[in-house]
Amino acid sequence: MKFTMTRRTFGCTALAAGLAATFPTLGRTQELAAEQTLHIGLSVDDISTLDPHISTGTGEFEIIQEIYESLVAFREGTMDATDLRPGLAQKWEASPDKKTWTFTLRANVKWHDGSDFTSDDVKFSLERVLNPEFGSPKRASVANIDTVEALPGAVKIALKQPDPNFPQLMVNYDAGLIVSKKAVESGDIKLSPVGTGPFKFSEYKARESVTLLRNDSYWKGKPVIEQISYLFMSEASTRELALQTAEVNAIAIEARQNIVDRVRRFAEVDLTAPANTFYLYINAKKKPFDDIRVRKALAHATDPAGLIKFLGVDVAKPETSALPKGYIGHTDDVTQYPYDLGKSKALLIEAGVADGFSMSINMSNNEIYLPIMQVLQEQWKKAGMVVDLKVVDHPTYHRLIREDANPVVIYGAFRYPLTGRVYLSQFYKGSSAIGKPTAVTNFSHLGDAIPGVDDELAKAELSVDVAEQIHLWEQAQQKIADTAVSIPLYTQNYAMARSDVLDLGHVQQSGFYFITEKTRLLAK
């Protein structure tokens, strides 16, 4: 079966089976497909950037992880900080006080443009993220770095405070990805990236696709896959049909029970974690939400259990605090705002808005975000809070919420490592408030418009006592709950599906499909 796709969908050549080579898998010999072109359907209309130091958009990291690398690497298919592997660094060691870390670099690594990877690139990359004028949203995760010294074949990183777990931040995720100094200084890597990874950038077509080609000089060995085409396919039904008819080999799917069950009938479905936790962030700078009673009213009008029922209990779990469950420092012992329409309406009367109010909210058309906001729209309407949804594409949504356009922001995020350090700082620290030069994702303006938790977070960052850190993060969560600037909703697993001809070469336990030099397409 063949179908013609519109601008948002794409006609892809079905896989050609062949007898080019054989590889053993699962105890038997498997023949490789003659055409090693991998087609992946992403759930976005477009992307904004492939610069790893500024990217925050859905669909971007899936591509970035194939292009760029880091000093330290996760085991393939995982984000397990307890099982780290050498990456661009062969080894690392710390000074006795754990304030200075030296990373010995791998020799003979080439950038995709053929130039040599050196310690100058590492120094440049880390200093780029740390530069407040550059404005990287990843800056907070490496703010403990004091200086970076480029040595022959090595880099020495001095920290402001001791950190026995510093290599966990130098992984192939977030601020740890290394860019080419030459490429950045000679051009714009926003949509023309140059990395060291197994696949190199070839072409970007706005609102259509990104194409990567095999890096024949990859230091781990030449990949089996010759080309990856990432197709922007925002419509879930289109992606499913494309996978079912072998037009694509892998897709992102919505993590909802009925969808997971349906796709399992014709493809392998993978649910991975850790995953995005969704919160509502209430902008305390915008009326009427500058009144805590109105913020509490919105919290009492929100029914997370209804959202989880909508998504399915296998793919979503409830959250209760500003720091997700599973993160070191999480506590459930905070002020709760259970679903109670009577309480919500009483608070609105007390706040002087007995007749309720209307608000306009810009909302992403992304299949994960929009359906949930539509459910919330109906929930809030029962309490007299009417929402006019302005639906935009996902990149535009990210731009608008970073321009402080919304009174309420729904945002799903996962922050590595799984502690209170980065997560709480990025979403609740005053310096992370939207509109500031150091802005990250503090959409509520806690610590900016109203007193926040900066003292607790600063003390926790300076502490090397884990018990003390946990206590401070617990105190911060209690304060955040008392201000009612965010409403915990749920954590939703990542969901994806692949055809049986896609052999990843590893088990995908975390994140989206990671394509390595071992990944291959099998003959049918």
Tab-separated table of C-alpha atoms in Angstrom, residues 39-404:
chain	number	residue	atom	x	y	z
A	39	HIS	CA	12.615	6.716	8.453
A	40	ILE	CA	11.394	8.076	11.799
A	41	GLY	CA	8.144	9.974	12.322
A	42	LEU	CA	8.296	12.718	14.965
A	43	SER	CA	5.192	14.235	16.557
A	44	VAL	CA	6.020	17.845	15.641
A	45	ASP	CA	5.247	20.303	12.842
A	46	ASP	CA	8.794	21.620	12.841
A	47	ILE	CA	11.838	22.297	14.999
A	48	SER	CA	13.459	25.567	16.042
A	49	THR	CA	17.098	24.587	16.423
A	50	LEU	CA	19.639	21.771	16.514
A	51	ASP	CA	22.028	23.735	18.688
A	52	PRO	CA	22.285	21.496	21.791
A	53	HIS	CA	22.990	24.409	24.102
A	54	ILE	CA	19.742	26.250	23.356
A	55	SER	CA	17.371	23.482	22.285
A	56	THR	CA	14.323	22.880	24.470
A	57	GLY	CA	11.716	21.904	21.884
A	58	THR	CA	10.002	18.561	21.458
A	59	GLY	CA	11.509	16.534	18.624
A	60	GLU	CA	14.874	18.289	18.701
A	61	PHE	CA	16.867	16.156	21.125
A	62	GLU	CA	15.897	13.001	19.234
A	63	ILE	CA	17.986	14.359	16.343
A	64	ILE	CA	20.662	16.115	18.395
A	65	GLN	CA	21.619	12.910	20.231
A	66	GLU	CA	22.761	11.365	16.939
A	67	ILE	CA	24.939	14.353	15.969
A	68	TYR	CA	26.645	15.459	19.183
A	69	GLU	CA	28.548	13.640	21.917
A	70	SER	CA	29.875	14.337	25.383
A	71	LEU	CA	32.832	13.555	27.613
A	72	VAL	CA	30.897	10.865	29.449
A	73	ALA	CA	28.157	8.620	28.022
A	74	PHE	CA	25.174	6.715	29.309
A	75	ARG	CA	24.990	3.025	28.569
A	76	GLU	CA	23.127	2.767	25.259
A	77	GLY	CA	19.376	3.053	25.651
A	78	THR	CA	19.488	4.278	29.246
A	79	MET	CA	19.837	7.422	31.329
A	80	ASP	CA	21.283	5.621	34.327
A	81	ALA	CA	23.738	7.878	36.166
A	82	THR	CA	25.080	4.891	38.098
A	83	ASP	CA	26.261	3.164	34.905
A	84	LEU	CA	28.341	5.731	33.017
A	85	ARG	CA	30.713	4.933	30.166
A	86	PRO	CA	33.646	6.739	28.509
A	87	GLY	CA	32.620	9.065	25.698
A	88	LEU	CA	34.855	11.725	24.187
A	89	ALA	CA	36.865	11.297	27.376
A	90	GLN	CA	38.662	7.987	27.854
A	91	LYS	CA	38.877	8.417	31.611
A	92	TRP	CA	38.455	10.972	34.404
A	93	GLU	CA	39.741	11.526	37.892
A	94	ALA	CA	39.114	13.945	40.742
A	95	SER	CA	41.334	15.749	43.213
A	96	PRO	CA	41.048	14.530	46.828
A	97	ASP	CA	38.705	17.404	47.695
A	98	LYS	CA	36.481	16.657	44.651
A	99	LYS	CA	36.765	20.263	43.469
A	100	THR	CA	38.982	19.623	40.432
A	101	TRP	CA	38.214	17.073	37.744
A	102	THR	CA	40.571	16.078	34.919
A	103	PHE	CA	39.186	14.396	31.805
A	104	THR	CA	41.635	12.650	29.472
A	105	LEU	CA	40.323	13.004	25.932
A	106	ARG	CA	40.053	10.342	23.291
A	107	ALA	CA	42.621	10.729	20.503
A	108	ASN	CA	41.918	10.806	16.757
A	109	VAL	CA	38.288	11.946	17.014
A	110	LYS	CA	37.144	14.068	14.067
A	111	TRP	CA	34.367	16.601	13.724
A	112	HIS	CA	31.983	16.004	10.854
A	113	ASP	CA	33.770	18.715	8.849
A	114	GLY	CA	37.014	16.727	9.104
A	115	SER	CA	38.737	18.940	11.683
A	116	ASP	CA	40.263	17.514	14.866
A	117	PHE	CA	38.360	17.380	18.144
A	118	THR	CA	40.508	19.040	20.838
A	119	SER	CA	40.421	20.222	24.428
A	120	ASP	CA	39.788	23.751	23.113
A	121	ASP	CA	36.377	22.550	21.902
A	122	VAL	CA	35.492	21.276	25.376
A	123	LYS	CA	36.599	24.514	27.038
A	124	PHE	CA	34.694	26.559	24.465
A	125	SER	CA	31.524	24.459	24.870
A	126	LEU	CA	31.359	24.650	28.653
A	127	GLU	CA	32.186	28.350	28.730
A	128	ARG	CA	29.525	28.955	26.076
A	129	VAL	CA	26.856	27.353	28.254
A	130	LEU	CA	28.106	29.225	31.328
A	131	ASN	CA	28.112	32.628	29.615
A	132	PRO	CA	25.035	34.542	30.876
A	133	GLU	CA	25.071	36.708	27.752
A	134	PHE	CA	24.622	33.606	25.603
A	135	GLY	CA	21.556	32.733	27.675
A	136	SER	CA	21.629	28.941	27.513
A	137	PRO	CA	18.678	27.316	29.306
A	138	LYS	CA	21.168	24.598	30.314
A	139	ARG	CA	23.341	27.006	32.319
A	140	ALA	CA	21.921	26.184	35.736
A	141	SER	CA	22.972	22.537	35.506
A	142	VAL	CA	26.679	23.440	35.245
A	143	ALA	CA	26.667	26.648	37.297
A	144	ASN	CA	29.041	25.033	39.799
A	145	ILE	CA	31.896	25.170	37.251
A	146	ASP	CA	34.435	27.868	38.107
A	147	THR	CA	37.069	27.494	35.384
A	148	VAL	CA	37.878	25.203	32.466
A	149	GLU	CA	41.508	24.745	31.427
A	150	ALA	CA	42.413	23.230	28.069
A	151	LEU	CA	45.497	20.992	28.299
A	152	PRO	CA	47.149	18.873	25.613
A	153	GLY	CA	44.814	15.881	25.309
A	154	ALA	CA	42.868	16.752	28.459
A	155	VAL	CA	40.689	19.327	30.197
A	156	LYS	CA	40.858	20.354	33.841
A	157	ILE	CA	37.600	21.614	35.358
A	158	ALA	CA	37.694	23.481	38.659
A	159	LEU	CA	34.433	23.667	40.616
A	160	LYS	CA	33.209	26.345	42.974
A	161	GLN	CA	32.063	23.716	45.439
A	162	PRO	CA	33.015	20.038	45.826
A	163	ASP	CA	30.925	17.600	43.808
A	164	PRO	CA	31.729	13.891	44.027
A	165	ASN	CA	29.192	13.191	41.268
A	166	PHE	CA	30.297	15.807	38.746
A	167	PRO	CA	30.767	13.317	35.827
A	168	GLN	CA	26.996	12.787	35.930
A	169	LEU	CA	26.662	16.289	34.459
A	170	MET	CA	29.118	15.657	31.625
A	171	VAL	CA	26.925	13.044	29.952
A	172	ASN	CA	25.327	13.004	26.489
A	173	TYR	CA	22.387	15.086	27.602
A	174	ASP	CA	21.666	18.743	28.282
A	175	ALA	CA	24.747	20.910	29.022
A	176	GLY	CA	27.239	18.056	28.562
A	177	LEU	CA	27.111	17.950	24.764
A	178	ILE	CA	30.257	19.325	23.100
A	179	VAL	CA	30.139	21.644	20.079
A	180	SER	CA	32.857	22.556	17.606
A	181	LYS	CA	34.520	25.877	18.387
A	182	LYS	CA	35.430	26.292	14.730
A	183	ALA	CA	31.873	25.621	13.527
A	184	VAL	CA	30.305	28.055	15.984
A	185	GLU	CA	32.789	30.835	15.289
A	186	SER	CA	32.618	30.437	11.510
A	187	GLY	CA	28.878	30.020	11.075
A	188	ASP	CA	25.456	29.397	12.589
A	189	ILE	CA	24.983	25.878	13.987
A	190	LYS	CA	21.320	26.508	14.765
A	191	LEU	CA	20.180	24.491	11.757
A	192	SER	CA	23.554	23.432	10.404
A	193	PRO	CA	25.129	21.424	13.235
A	194	VAL	CA	28.619	19.928	13.243
A	195	GLY	CA	29.242	17.127	15.721
A	196	THR	CA	31.336	14.023	16.326
A	197	GLY	CA	28.506	11.492	16.572
A	198	PRO	CA	27.614	8.489	14.407
A	199	PHE	CA	25.467	10.581	12.047
A	200	LYS	CA	26.133	13.950	10.454
A	201	PHE	CA	23.720	16.637	9.377
A	202	SER	CA	22.761	16.701	5.694
A	203	GLU	CA	19.577	18.703	5.154
A	204	TYR	CA	16.783	20.559	6.915
A	205	LYS	CA	13.469	21.227	5.164
A	206	ALA	CA	11.242	23.605	7.109
A	207	ARG	CA	8.067	21.903	8.364
A	208	GLU	CA	9.077	18.722	6.565
A	209	SER	CA	12.194	16.858	7.655
A	210	VAL	CA	15.790	16.605	8.797
A	211	THR	CA	18.146	14.203	7.044
A	212	LEU	CA	21.303	12.759	8.601
A	213	LEU	CA	23.975	10.715	6.836
A	214	ARG	CA	26.282	8.039	8.163
A	215	ASN	CA	29.577	9.290	9.613
A	216	ASP	CA	31.990	6.916	7.895
A	217	SER	CA	34.838	8.161	10.108
A	218	TYR	CA	33.031	7.618	13.384
A	219	TRP	CA	35.502	6.675	16.100
A	220	LYS	CA	33.425	3.706	17.278
A	221	GLY	CA	33.207	2.326	13.768
A	222	LYS	CA	31.176	2.961	10.618
A	223	PRO	CA	27.424	2.720	11.326
A	224	VAL	CA	25.308	0.136	9.521
A	225	ILE	CA	22.497	2.628	8.904
A	226	GLU	CA	23.414	4.833	5.948
A	227	GLN	CA	20.796	7.561	6.335
A	228	ILE	CA	18.195	8.711	8.854
A	229	SER	CA	15.209	10.771	7.743
A	230	TYR	CA	13.321	12.431	10.594
A	231	LEU	CA	9.882	13.352	9.286
A	232	PHE	CA	7.766	16.019	10.959
A	233	MET	CA	4.394	14.308	11.250
A	234	SER	CA	2.264	16.042	13.860
A	235	GLU	CA	-0.853	14.005	13.116
A	236	ALA	CA	-0.905	10.782	15.124
A	237	SER	CA	-3.138	8.917	12.672
A	238	THR	CA	-0.729	9.691	9.841
A	239	ARG	CA	2.214	8.338	11.803
A	240	GLU	CA	0.373	5.169	12.742
A	241	LEU	CA	-0.658	4.505	9.154
A	242	ALA	CA	2.871	5.178	7.946
A	243	LEU	CA	4.281	2.647	10.426
A	244	GLN	CA	1.613	0.075	9.658
A	245	THR	CA	2.319	0.296	5.908
A	246	ALA	CA	6.141	0.307	6.331
A	247	GLU	CA	6.483	3.873	5.088
A	248	VAL	CA	8.404	4.593	8.300
A	249	ASN	CA	10.272	2.328	10.688
A	250	ALA	CA	9.638	4.081	13.998
A	251	ILE	CA	7.305	6.727	15.366
A	252	ALA	CA	6.497	8.654	18.472
A	253	ILE	CA	3.041	7.773	19.774
A	254	GLU	CA	0.869	9.400	22.358
A	255	ALA	CA	1.196	7.758	25.765
A	256	ARG	CA	-2.449	6.872	26.203
A	257	GLN	CA	-3.713	3.427	27.068
A	258	ASN	CA	-6.069	2.971	24.126
A	259	ILE	CA	-3.409	4.110	21.661
A	260	VAL	CA	-0.717	1.886	23.155
A	261	ASP	CA	-3.063	-1.110	23.042
A	262	ARG	CA	-4.058	-0.398	19.432
A	263	VAL	CA	-0.509	0.045	18.109
A	264	ARG	CA	0.636	-3.140	19.840
A	265	ARG	CA	-1.479	-5.066	17.352
A	266	PHE	CA	0.945	-4.317	14.501
A	267	ALA	CA	4.192	-3.012	16.036
A	268	GLU	CA	6.547	-3.192	18.978
A	269	VAL	CA	5.632	-0.534	21.574
A	270	ASP	CA	8.210	0.812	24.010
A	271	LEU	CA	7.295	2.791	27.147
A	272	THR	CA	10.351	4.395	28.691
A	273	ALA	CA	11.260	6.283	31.842
A	274	PRO	CA	12.333	8.535	33.511
A	275	ALA	CA	9.861	10.698	31.658
A	276	ASN	CA	8.191	14.084	31.553
A	277	THR	CA	6.300	15.286	34.600
A	278	PHE	CA	3.514	17.718	33.771
A	279	TYR	CA	2.670	20.738	35.899
A	280	LEU	CA	0.560	23.830	35.538
A	281	TYR	CA	2.587	26.954	36.289
A	282	ILE	CA	0.481	29.969	37.300
A	283	ASN	CA	1.873	33.374	36.367
A	284	ALA	CA	1.802	35.419	39.589
A	285	LYS	CA	2.481	38.593	37.592
A	286	LYS	CA	-0.794	38.404	35.663
A	287	LYS	CA	-4.172	39.317	37.126
A	288	PRO	CA	-6.171	37.791	38.641
A	289	PHE	CA	-3.462	35.246	39.524
A	290	ASP	CA	-1.489	37.807	41.503
A	291	ASP	CA	-4.073	36.945	44.194
A	292	ILE	CA	-3.168	33.683	45.961
A	293	ARG	CA	-6.860	32.930	46.501
A	294	VAL	CA	-7.396	32.759	42.741
A	295	ARG	CA	-4.358	30.504	42.332
A	296	LYS	CA	-5.741	28.200	45.027
A	297	ALA	CA	-9.154	28.291	43.325
A	298	LEU	CA	-7.591	27.076	40.079
A	299	ALA	CA	-5.808	24.298	41.979
A	300	HIS	CA	-9.036	23.118	43.607
A	301	ALA	CA	-10.784	23.172	40.202
A	302	THR	CA	-8.145	20.873	38.705
A	303	ASP	CA	-8.746	17.120	38.821
A	304	PRO	CA	-5.476	15.252	38.053
A	305	ALA	CA	-7.236	11.916	38.625
A	306	GLY	CA	-9.508	12.717	35.699
A	307	LEU	CA	-6.475	13.415	33.524
A	308	ILE	CA	-4.845	10.118	34.506
A	309	LYS	CA	-8.068	8.250	33.755
A	310	PHE	CA	-8.080	9.943	30.347
A	311	LEU	CA	-4.468	8.896	29.669
A	312	GLY	CA	-4.557	5.406	31.215
A	313	VAL	CA	-3.102	4.055	34.441
A	314	ASP	CA	-0.353	2.128	32.642
A	315	VAL	CA	1.178	5.245	31.149
A	316	ALA	CA	0.599	7.967	33.762
A	317	LYS	CA	1.055	8.256	37.529
A	318	PRO	CA	-0.078	11.033	39.889
A	319	GLU	CA	2.248	13.710	41.266
A	320	THR	CA	1.814	15.634	44.495
A	321	SER	CA	4.717	18.033	44.873
A	322	ALA	CA	6.920	20.509	42.994
A	323	LEU	CA	9.663	17.864	42.725
A	324	PRO	CA	8.546	14.668	40.937
A	325	LYS	CA	8.461	11.300	42.616
A	326	GLY	CA	11.684	9.363	42.118
A	327	TYR	CA	13.882	12.451	42.401
A	328	ILE	CA	16.184	12.585	45.434
A	329	GLY	CA	14.627	15.091	47.820
A	330	HIS	CA	10.986	14.522	46.831
A	331	THR	CA	8.390	14.708	49.595
A	332	ASP	CA	4.614	14.224	49.634
A	333	ASP	CA	4.398	16.082	52.936
A	334	VAL	CA	3.300	19.406	51.455
A	335	THR	CA	0.104	21.428	51.300
A	336	GLN	CA	-2.387	19.714	48.995
A	337	TYR	CA	-5.258	21.227	46.999
A	338	PRO	CA	-7.675	18.345	46.370
A	339	TYR	CA	-10.285	18.599	43.644
A	340	ASP	CA	-13.168	20.508	45.240
A	341	LEU	CA	-15.402	22.741	43.103
A	342	GLY	CA	-17.166	24.106	46.162
A	343	LYS	CA	-13.887	25.233	47.696
A	344	SER	CA	-12.795	26.689	44.354
A	345	LYS	CA	-15.953	28.778	43.990
A	346	ALA	CA	-15.746	29.951	47.616
A	347	LEU	CA	-12.188	31.178	47.067
A	348	LEU	CA	-13.258	33.085	43.941
A	349	ILE	CA	-16.026	34.791	45.931
A	350	GLU	CA	-13.513	35.672	48.650
A	351	ALA	CA	-11.189	37.117	45.990
A	352	GLY	CA	-13.962	39.326	44.602
A	353	VAL	CA	-14.570	37.387	41.375
A	354	ALA	CA	-17.779	35.603	42.350
A	355	ASP	CA	-18.933	35.491	38.732
A	356	GLY	CA	-15.700	33.881	37.620
A	357	PHE	CA	-13.505	35.194	34.841
A	358	SER	CA	-12.216	34.481	31.358
A	359	MET	CA	-8.638	34.017	30.235
A	360	SER	CA	-6.881	33.493	26.923
A	361	ILE	CA	-4.248	30.760	26.821
A	362	ASN	CA	-1.899	30.035	23.938
A	363	MET	CA	-1.750	26.277	23.519
A	364	SER	CA	0.394	23.915	21.495
A	365	ASN	CA	-1.259	21.731	18.882
A	366	ASN	CA	1.016	18.911	20.044
A	367	GLU	CA	-0.975	15.740	20.648
A	368	ILE	CA	0.379	15.434	24.192
A	369	TYR	CA	-0.458	18.984	25.244
A	370	LEU	CA	-3.671	19.963	23.476
A	371	PRO	CA	-5.990	17.107	24.582
A	372	ILE	CA	-4.981	17.581	28.220
A	373	MET	CA	-5.598	21.326	28.091
A	374	GLN	CA	-8.996	20.661	26.526
A	375	VAL	CA	-9.872	18.397	29.471
A	376	LEU	CA	-8.661	21.102	31.880
A	377	GLN	CA	-10.708	23.672	29.986
A	378	GLU	CA	-13.847	21.677	30.769
A	379	GLN	CA	-12.829	21.141	34.402
A	380	TRP	CA	-12.202	24.847	35.050
A	381	LYS	CA	-15.409	25.896	33.313
A	382	LYS	CA	-17.375	24.139	36.061
A	383	ALA	CA	-15.871	26.565	38.603
A	384	GLY	CA	-16.552	29.648	36.460
A	385	MET	CA	-13.082	30.000	34.934
A	386	VAL	CA	-13.538	30.124	31.165
A	387	VAL	CA	-10.575	29.463	28.864
A	388	ASP	CA	-10.262	30.721	25.298
A	389	LEU	CA	-7.620	28.464	23.710
A	390	LYS	CA	-5.417	29.980	21.024
A	391	VAL	CA	-3.943	26.910	19.314
A	392	VAL	CA	-0.506	27.347	17.740
A	393	ASP	CA	2.218	24.986	16.549
A	394	HIS	CA	4.581	23.614	19.157
A	395	PRO	CA	7.649	25.784	18.415
A	396	THR	CA	5.432	28.889	18.538
A	397	TYR	CA	4.027	27.730	21.866
A	398	HIS	CA	7.531	27.464	23.310
A	399	ARG	CA	8.358	30.930	22.018
A	400	LEU	CA	5.198	32.496	23.435
A	401	ILE	CA	5.505	31.023	26.914
A	402	ARG	CA	9.072	32.331	27.035
A	403	GLU	CA	7.679	35.743	26.166
A	404	ASP	CA	5.408	35.554	29.223
